[in-house]
Coordinates of C-alpha atoms and ligand atoms in Angstrom, one line a residue:
M55 CA -0.2 0.1 0.1
K56 CA 1.3 3.2 -1.0
L57 CA 1.4 6.0 1.8
H58 CA 1.3 9.6 0.8
L59 CA 4.3 11.7 3.8
S60 CA 1.7 14.1 4.3
V61 CA -1.2 11.5 5.5
L62 CA 1.6 10.0 6.9
F63 CA 2.2 12.9 9.1
T64 CA -1.2 13.8 9.8
L65 CA -1.7 10.2 10.6
L66 CA 0.9 10.9 13.4
V67 CA 0.2 13.5 15.3
A68 CA -3.0 12.4 15.1
A69 CA -1.7 9.4 17.0
T70 CA 0.4 11.7 19.5
A71 CA -2.3 14.2 20.4
V72 CA -4.6 10.8 21.6
T73 CA -1.3 9.2 23.9
A74 CA -0.6 12.9 25.1
Q75 CA -4.4 13.1 26.5
A76 CA -3.2 12.4 30.1
P77 CA -5.8 9.5 32.1
R78 CA -8.6 11.2 34.1
T79 CA -8.3 10.8 37.7
T80 CA -10.4 9.5 39.8
A81 CA -10.7 10.4 43.9
I82 CA -12.6 8.1 45.9
R83 CA -13.4 9.9 49.2
A84 CA -13.5 6.6 51.9
G85 CA -15.4 7.5 55.3
R86 CA -13.7 4.3 56.5
L87 CA -11.0 1.9 54.6
V88 CA -10.8 -2.0 55.7
D89 CA -8.1 -3.6 55.4
P90 CA -9.2 -7.1 55.1
A91 CA -5.7 -9.2 55.6
A92 CA -4.5 -6.8 58.5
G93 CA -8.4 -6.8 59.9
T94 CA -8.5 -3.1 60.5
I95 CA -10.1 -0.3 59.5
S96 CA -9.4 3.2 59.6
A97 CA -11.5 6.4 59.3
N98 CA -11.1 8.9 55.7
R99 CA -9.0 7.8 53.5
V100 CA -8.8 9.0 49.7
I101 CA -8.1 6.9 47.2
L102 CA -6.6 7.8 43.6
V103 CA -7.6 5.9 40.0
Q104 CA -6.2 6.1 37.2
D105 CA -6.5 4.0 34.2
G106 CA -8.4 1.4 36.2
K107 CA -5.8 1.1 38.7
I108 CA -4.8 2.3 42.4
T109 CA -2.7 5.0 42.2
A110 CA -2.2 6.5 45.6
V111 CA -3.9 5.7 49.0
G112 CA -4.2 6.9 52.0
A113 CA -4.9 10.3 54.4
D114 CA -3.4 13.0 53.5
I115 CA -3.6 12.3 49.6
A116 CA -3.7 15.8 47.6
I117 CA -6.7 15.3 45.0
P118 CA -5.6 16.3 41.6
Q119 CA -7.7 19.3 39.3
G120 CA -10.0 17.9 37.2
A121 CA -9.8 14.4 39.4
E122 CA -13.4 12.6 39.3
V123 CA -14.3 12.9 43.0
I124 CA -16.7 9.7 44.4
D125 CA -17.9 10.9 47.7
L126 CA -18.4 7.5 50.1
S127 CA -17.4 9.5 53.2
K128 CA -20.7 7.7 54.8
L129 CA -19.7 4.5 53.7
T130 CA -17.2 1.7 54.7
V131 CA -15.0 0.6 51.3
L132 CA -13.1 -2.5 51.4
P133 CA -11.9 -4.8 48.5
G134 CA -14.1 -7.1 46.2
L135 CA -15.4 -10.4 47.5
V136 CA -14.9 -13.7 45.8
D137 CA -16.8 -16.7 45.6
A138 CA -14.3 -19.7 44.8
H139 CA -16.5 -21.7 43.8
N140 CA -19.5 -21.1 41.4
H141 CA -21.0 -22.4 38.1
L142 CA -22.2 -19.6 36.3
A143 CA -23.7 -21.6 33.1
L144 CA -25.9 -23.3 35.3
T145 CA -29.6 -22.2 36.8
Y146 CA -31.4 -25.3 37.6
K147 CA -34.6 -24.4 38.9
E148 CA -37.8 -25.9 40.9
V149 CA -40.0 -26.2 38.0
P150 CA -39.6 -27.7 35.3
E151 CA -36.7 -29.7 36.4
H152 CA -37.4 -30.1 40.4
N153 CA -33.7 -29.0 40.9
V154 CA -32.7 -31.7 38.8
Y155 CA -29.2 -30.9 37.0
Y156 CA -29.0 -33.4 35.1
L157 CA -32.1 -32.0 33.8
T158 CA -31.1 -29.0 33.1
Y159 CA -28.1 -30.3 31.0
V160 CA -30.8 -31.7 28.7
L161 CA -33.2 -28.7 28.3
D162 CA -30.7 -25.9 28.2
S163 CA -28.3 -25.1 25.3
T164 CA -25.3 -24.3 26.1
P165 CA -25.6 -20.7 23.7
L166 CA -28.6 -20.3 26.3
R167 CA -26.7 -21.1 29.3
A168 CA -24.0 -18.8 28.0
I169 CA -26.6 -16.0 28.5
Q170 CA -27.7 -16.8 31.9
A171 CA -23.8 -16.8 32.7
V172 CA -23.8 -13.2 31.4
S173 CA -27.1 -12.5 33.6
N174 CA -25.8 -14.0 36.9
G175 CA -22.1 -12.5 36.1
I176 CA -23.8 -9.4 36.1
Q177 CA -26.2 -10.3 39.9
M178 CA -22.8 -11.3 41.6
L179 CA -20.8 -8.2 40.6
S180 CA -23.8 -6.2 41.8
A181 CA -23.6 -8.7 45.4
G182 CA -20.0 -7.3 45.6
F183 CA -18.3 -10.2 44.2
T184 CA -15.4 -8.9 41.3
I185 CA -14.2 -12.6 41.0
V186 CA -15.8 -15.6 41.0
R187 CA -14.1 -18.7 40.2
D188 CA -16.3 -20.8 37.8
M189 CA -15.6 -24.4 38.5
G190 CA -17.1 -26.4 35.3
N191 CA -20.3 -27.6 34.3
N192 CA -21.1 -24.5 32.0
G193 CA -21.5 -26.6 29.3
N194 CA -19.1 -26.6 26.4
Y195 CA -17.5 -23.3 27.2
A196 CA -19.9 -21.2 28.2
D197 CA -17.4 -20.4 31.0
T198 CA -14.8 -19.4 29.0
A199 CA -17.3 -17.2 26.5
L200 CA -18.5 -15.8 29.4
R201 CA -14.2 -14.5 30.7
V202 CA -13.8 -13.1 27.5
G203 CA -16.8 -11.4 27.2
I204 CA -16.1 -9.6 30.1
E205 CA -11.9 -9.4 29.1
Q206 CA -12.2 -7.8 26.1
G207 CA -14.8 -5.6 27.1
W208 CA -18.6 -6.6 25.8
I209 CA -20.0 -6.8 28.7
P210 CA -20.0 -6.2 32.6
G211 CA -19.1 -9.3 35.0
P212 CA -16.3 -10.4 37.8
T213 CA -13.6 -11.0 36.6
I214 CA -13.4 -15.3 36.3
I215 CA -11.4 -18.0 37.1
N216 CA -12.8 -20.6 34.9
S217 CA -12.4 -24.7 34.6
G218 CA -13.2 -25.5 31.5
I219 CA -15.0 -29.1 31.1
I220 CA -14.7 -31.4 34.9
I221 CA -12.4 -33.9 34.2
G222 CA -13.1 -37.3 35.5
A223 CA -13.4 -40.9 34.8
M224 CA -16.1 -41.6 32.1
G225 CA -19.3 -40.5 33.0
G226 CA -17.6 -37.9 35.7
Q227 CA -21.1 -37.2 38.0
F228 CA -23.4 -38.8 35.7
S229 CA -24.6 -42.0 35.5
P230 CA -24.9 -41.9 31.9
T231 CA -27.0 -44.7 29.7
P232 CA -24.7 -46.6 26.8
E233 CA -26.3 -44.0 24.4
M234 CA -25.1 -40.7 25.9
A235 CA -22.2 -42.1 27.3
K236 CA -21.0 -43.8 23.7
D237 CA -22.7 -41.3 21.5
H238 CA -22.1 -38.4 23.3
N239 CA -24.6 -36.1 21.9
I240 CA -26.5 -35.3 24.9
V241 CA -25.6 -33.9 28.4
Y242 CA -22.1 -35.1 27.3
P243 CA -20.4 -31.3 27.1
E244 CA -20.1 -31.4 31.1
Y245 CA -17.3 -34.2 31.8
L246 CA -14.3 -34.5 29.9
D247 CA -14.0 -38.8 30.0
A248 CA -10.3 -39.6 30.8
D249 CA -9.9 -42.8 32.3
T250 CA -6.2 -43.4 31.4
P251 CA -3.1 -41.6 31.6
D252 CA -2.8 -40.4 28.3
E253 CA -6.8 -39.5 27.6
I254 CA -5.7 -37.9 31.2
V255 CA -2.9 -35.8 29.6
K256 CA -5.3 -35.0 26.6
A257 CA -7.9 -33.6 28.5
V258 CA -5.8 -31.4 30.3
R259 CA -4.3 -29.8 27.3
Q260 CA -7.6 -30.1 25.8
N261 CA -9.0 -27.3 28.4
M262 CA -6.1 -25.2 28.3
L263 CA -6.1 -24.8 24.7
F264 CA -10.3 -23.9 25.0
G265 CA -9.6 -21.2 27.2
A266 CA -9.8 -22.4 30.9
K267 CA -7.7 -20.9 33.7
V268 CA -7.5 -23.7 36.0
I269 CA -7.9 -27.7 35.7
K270 CA -10.8 -29.4 37.5
I271 CA -11.3 -33.0 38.4
C272 CA -13.6 -35.1 39.8
A273 CA -11.5 -37.6 42.2
D274 CA -13.8 -39.7 43.5
C275 CA -17.3 -39.4 41.4
K276 CA -17.2 -43.2 40.0
P277 CA -16.1 -46.1 43.4
W278 CA -12.6 -46.3 40.8
G279 CA -11.7 -42.9 40.8
Y280 CA -8.2 -41.2 40.8
S281 CA -5.6 -42.3 42.2
V282 CA -2.9 -40.7 43.6
D283 CA -0.8 -41.6 40.5
D284 CA -3.2 -40.8 38.2
I285 CA -4.1 -36.9 40.3
K286 CA -0.3 -36.4 40.3
L287 CA 0.2 -37.0 36.3
V288 CA -2.7 -34.1 36.8
V289 CA -1.0 -31.7 38.6
H290 CA 2.1 -31.9 36.5
E291 CA 0.4 -31.6 33.4
A292 CA -1.1 -28.4 34.2
A293 CA 2.1 -27.3 35.8
K294 CA 3.2 -27.4 32.4
A295 CA 0.9 -24.2 31.4
G296 CA 1.5 -22.7 35.0
F297 CA -2.0 -24.4 36.3
K298 CA -3.0 -25.2 39.4
V299 CA -5.5 -28.2 40.2
E300 CA -9.0 -28.3 41.9
A301 CA -10.4 -31.7 43.1
H302 CA -14.1 -32.5 43.5
C303 CA -14.2 -35.2 46.2
Q304 CA -17.2 -36.5 47.9
T305 CA -15.3 -39.5 50.1
T306 CA -12.6 -39.0 52.5
A307 CA -10.6 -41.6 50.7
G308 CA -11.0 -39.6 47.5
A309 CA -9.5 -36.2 49.2
R310 CA -7.2 -38.2 50.9
R311 CA -5.7 -39.7 47.6
A312 CA -5.8 -35.6 46.5
I313 CA -4.0 -34.5 49.3
D314 CA -1.4 -36.8 48.5
A315 CA -0.8 -35.9 45.0
G316 CA -0.9 -31.8 46.0
V317 CA -3.8 -30.3 44.6
W318 CA -4.0 -26.3 44.9
S319 CA -7.6 -26.7 46.6
I320 CA -10.2 -29.0 47.1
A321 CA -14.4 -28.4 46.7
H322 CA -17.3 -29.6 49.0
D323 CA -17.0 -30.8 52.7
S324 CA -18.8 -34.0 52.2
G325 CA -14.1 -35.8 52.5
M326 CA -13.9 -33.7 55.0
T327 CA -12.3 -35.2 58.3
E328 CA -10.1 -33.9 61.1
E329 CA -7.4 -35.9 60.0
N330 CA -7.5 -34.2 55.9
H331 CA -7.9 -30.4 57.6
R332 CA -4.3 -31.3 59.4
L333 CA -2.4 -32.4 56.0
M334 CA -3.9 -29.6 54.5
A335 CA -3.4 -26.8 57.3
Q336 CA 0.4 -28.7 56.4
K337 CA 0.4 -28.6 52.8
G338 CA -1.3 -25.4 52.6
I339 CA -4.3 -26.4 50.3
F340 CA -6.9 -24.2 50.4
R341 CA -10.4 -25.0 51.2
A342 CA -13.4 -24.8 48.7
G343 CA -15.8 -26.5 51.6
T344 CA -18.8 -24.5 49.7
E345 CA -21.3 -24.8 52.8
T346 CA -25.0 -24.5 52.0
P347 CA -27.0 -22.5 54.9
I348 CA -30.1 -25.2 56.1
S349 CA -32.0 -21.2 55.3
L350 CA -31.7 -22.3 51.1
T351 CA -34.7 -24.4 51.9
G352 CA -34.1 -27.8 49.4
H353 CA -30.5 -27.3 48.9
T354 CA -29.4 -29.2 52.2
T355 CA -30.7 -31.4 55.0
K356 CA -30.8 -30.6 58.6
A357 CA -27.8 -33.3 59.0
R358 CA -26.0 -32.4 56.5
Y359 CA -25.4 -28.7 57.6
E360 CA -24.9 -29.7 60.8
R361 CA -22.0 -31.6 59.8
T362 CA -21.1 -28.5 57.5
V363 CA -20.9 -26.1 60.5
T364 CA -19.2 -28.6 62.5
M365 CA -16.3 -29.3 60.0
L366 CA -16.1 -25.7 58.9
K367 CA -15.7 -24.9 62.6
N368 CA -12.7 -27.9 62.4
A369 CA -11.2 -26.8 59.8
H370 CA -10.7 -23.2 60.9
D371 CA -9.7 -24.2 64.2
L372 CA -6.5 -25.9 62.7
E373 CA -5.9 -22.9 60.2
V374 CA -6.9 -24.9 57.0
P375 CA -6.6 -22.1 54.5
L376 CA -10.2 -21.3 54.3
T377 CA -12.0 -19.8 51.0
F378 CA -15.9 -18.7 50.8
S379 CA -17.5 -20.9 48.2
T380 CA -20.7 -21.5 47.3
D381 CA -21.3 -23.7 44.5
A382 CA -24.7 -21.7 44.5
D383 CA -25.7 -22.8 40.9
Y384 CA -30.1 -22.6 41.2
W385 CA -32.6 -20.5 41.0
V386 CA -33.9 -19.1 44.6
E387 CA -37.2 -16.9 43.6
G388 CA -37.0 -13.3 45.0
R389 CA -33.0 -13.6 45.0
T390 CA -30.5 -12.6 42.6
R391 CA -27.3 -14.7 42.2
G392 CA -25.1 -12.7 43.9
E393 CA -28.2 -12.5 47.0
V394 CA -28.3 -15.9 47.4
A395 CA -24.1 -16.4 47.4
I396 CA -24.1 -13.9 50.2
E397 CA -26.4 -16.6 52.3
F398 CA -23.9 -18.7 52.8
I399 CA -22.4 -16.2 55.2
E400 CA -25.1 -18.2 57.8
T401 CA -23.4 -21.0 57.8
W402 CA -19.7 -19.2 58.6
K403 CA -21.6 -17.5 61.2
A404 CA -23.2 -21.2 63.0
A405 CA -19.7 -22.4 62.9
G406 CA -18.9 -19.5 65.6
I407 CA -16.0 -18.3 62.9
P408 CA -15.3 -14.6 63.8
A409 CA -16.4 -11.6 61.0
P410 CA -12.6 -11.1 60.4
D411 CA -12.2 -14.3 60.0
I412 CA -14.5 -14.7 57.4
L413 CA -13.9 -11.8 55.4
R414 CA -10.7 -12.8 55.2
A415 CA -12.0 -16.0 53.4
M416 CA -13.6 -14.2 51.3
T417 CA -11.7 -11.6 50.6
T418 CA -7.3 -12.6 50.6
N419 CA -7.9 -16.5 51.1
G420 CA -10.2 -15.6 47.9
Y421 CA -7.5 -13.7 46.0
K422 CA -4.8 -16.2 46.7
V423 CA -6.5 -19.5 45.4
S424 CA -7.2 -17.5 42.4
E425 CA -4.3 -16.4 42.0
T426 CA -4.2 -12.4 41.2
E427 CA -3.1 -11.1 44.9
K428 CA -0.8 -9.3 42.7
V429 CA -2.5 -7.6 39.6
R430 CA -6.0 -7.5 41.6
G431 CA -7.7 -7.8 44.7
P432 CA -6.2 -5.4 47.4
I433 CA -6.9 -2.4 48.3
T434 CA -3.0 -1.2 47.0
V435 CA -1.0 1.1 45.0
G436 CA -0.6 -0.8 40.8
L437 CA -3.5 -3.4 41.5
A438 CA -7.2 -3.4 39.4
A439 CA -9.2 -0.7 41.3
D440 CA -12.0 -3.4 42.1
L441 CA -13.6 -2.2 45.2
I442 CA -17.1 -2.2 47.7
A443 CA -18.9 0.1 49.5
V444 CA -21.4 -0.9 52.3
E445 CA -22.8 0.7 55.7
G446 CA -21.7 -0.5 58.7
N447 CA -18.5 -2.6 59.0
P448 CA -18.0 -6.2 58.4
L449 CA -15.7 -6.4 60.4
Q450 CA -17.7 -6.0 63.6
T451 CA -21.0 -7.5 61.5
I452 CA -20.8 -9.7 58.3
D453 CA -24.0 -8.8 57.3
A454 CA -22.8 -5.9 56.4
L455 CA -22.4 -7.4 52.7
R456 CA -25.6 -8.1 52.5
R457 CA -26.4 -4.6 51.5
V458 CA -23.3 -3.7 48.9
T459 CA -24.5 0.1 47.6
F460 CA -21.3 0.5 45.4
V461 CA -19.1 -1.6 43.1
M462 CA -16.5 -0.5 40.9
K463 CA -14.6 -2.9 38.9
D464 CA -10.9 -2.0 36.5
G465 CA -11.6 1.8 38.0
I466 CA -15.1 2.3 36.2
V467 CA -18.2 2.7 38.8
F468 CA -20.6 -0.3 38.1
K469 CA -23.2 0.6 41.1
R470 CA -23.5 3.6 42.9
D471 CA -26.4 4.3 45.7
G472 CA -27.3 0.9 45.3
V473 CA -28.4 1.4 41.7
V474 CA -26.7 -0.6 39.2
T475 CA -25.1 1.7 36.3
P476 CA -23.6 -0.6 33.8
E477 CA -23.4 1.3 30.4
K478 CA -19.3 2.2 30.2
F479 CA -19.0 -1.8 30.3
F480 CA -21.1 -2.6 27.7
N481 CA -19.2 -2.4 24.4
P482 CA -19.8 -3.4 21.0
G483 CA -16.3 -4.3 20.0
P484 CA -13.1 -5.8 22.0
V485 CA -12.1 -2.6 23.2
K486 CA -9.5 -4.4 25.8
G487 CA -8.1 -6.5 22.5
W488 CA -9.7 -8.8 20.7
R489 CA -6.5 -11.3 21.6
I490 CA -8.0 -12.1 24.6
R491 CA -8.7 -15.5 24.2
Ligands
ZN14 ZN1 -19.6 -26.8 42.1

């Protein structure tokens, strides 16, 4: 292509003008600012934000001329919350499937579920969850589509750490008919069959290729399950690309094998015992216990709930790294997905866990299990400007988190005065780069 010199010059001048324009500063006046890692709260802080990142935090920060000032002086500002285990592209419900998610997979297509995921992500963000680990059961990679859509700038949503398709021995969590299992026409996007070492390696690579950010396996969904060596192979293959592994465990023996193989995190609490907790604490394995509260009628039983509370308390006493995780993948009429997720604090309160420790599980440990702590999470200079605000003090009363009235994500206001204002997040193209995959 030929280009006249004067045209080239004009283009260069235009390009320089764009880069020369100073990015606008946003200044947030925080009445109180919580540091969940330290468990402290301080009064009258100013946070400066530029280009989506925090550039200053402190008491004596001068607000630059021309800065947009956001007055949260009557509120408590804290970093965004993390749900370490959800399935945003899955919404099972009483009607028509009687909360049997096996049927949801047959009834709802992946494209429909991807649209649900966008809606659920917005609902989670509105409740203050700025990071969600989306751990499988998302059809044919609807979780990757959600993550990429958010990262490219098409839609608002939490930062998504997604697992792709759950890898397990043939059938996964299902008991499929031979027609389903052999023909793979219905339901089968839900699990990647991997029974032999070759299949395990291939399944891990497939998920990484199709946009997963963490690997999820079913350690013991079948009586034969995965051996310690099988799980070690998963961990080894994932580590080649710097990926961590979460194991779904539903038995004590399965959890023990996952612990011995050195997984990053364990999902669910049914395989948890005092002995397993001790080993997890020793090895620093994160616990994503998915502790369903009894108040979510129909989603747990009294006996199961009581065991959940006892084991959560035991894990806290033994200093297992605790994350806040919900597995809230169903519809509760009258509540948003985010409101269902926040309801899980009830189990933590019932276990007698002090509010600062609950908040730490929902923030500090959430960033660690998501591996975002160096780029996103803490309200620290240089990190992404993700923050929320509430009335009251969540270090005293964790229920303060039930009413998040302000949400900022990547320096853009998503919710203000309790009202979601997402228009700046909706872009008609990949404004943050099409190369994000
Ligand atoms: Zn789950």
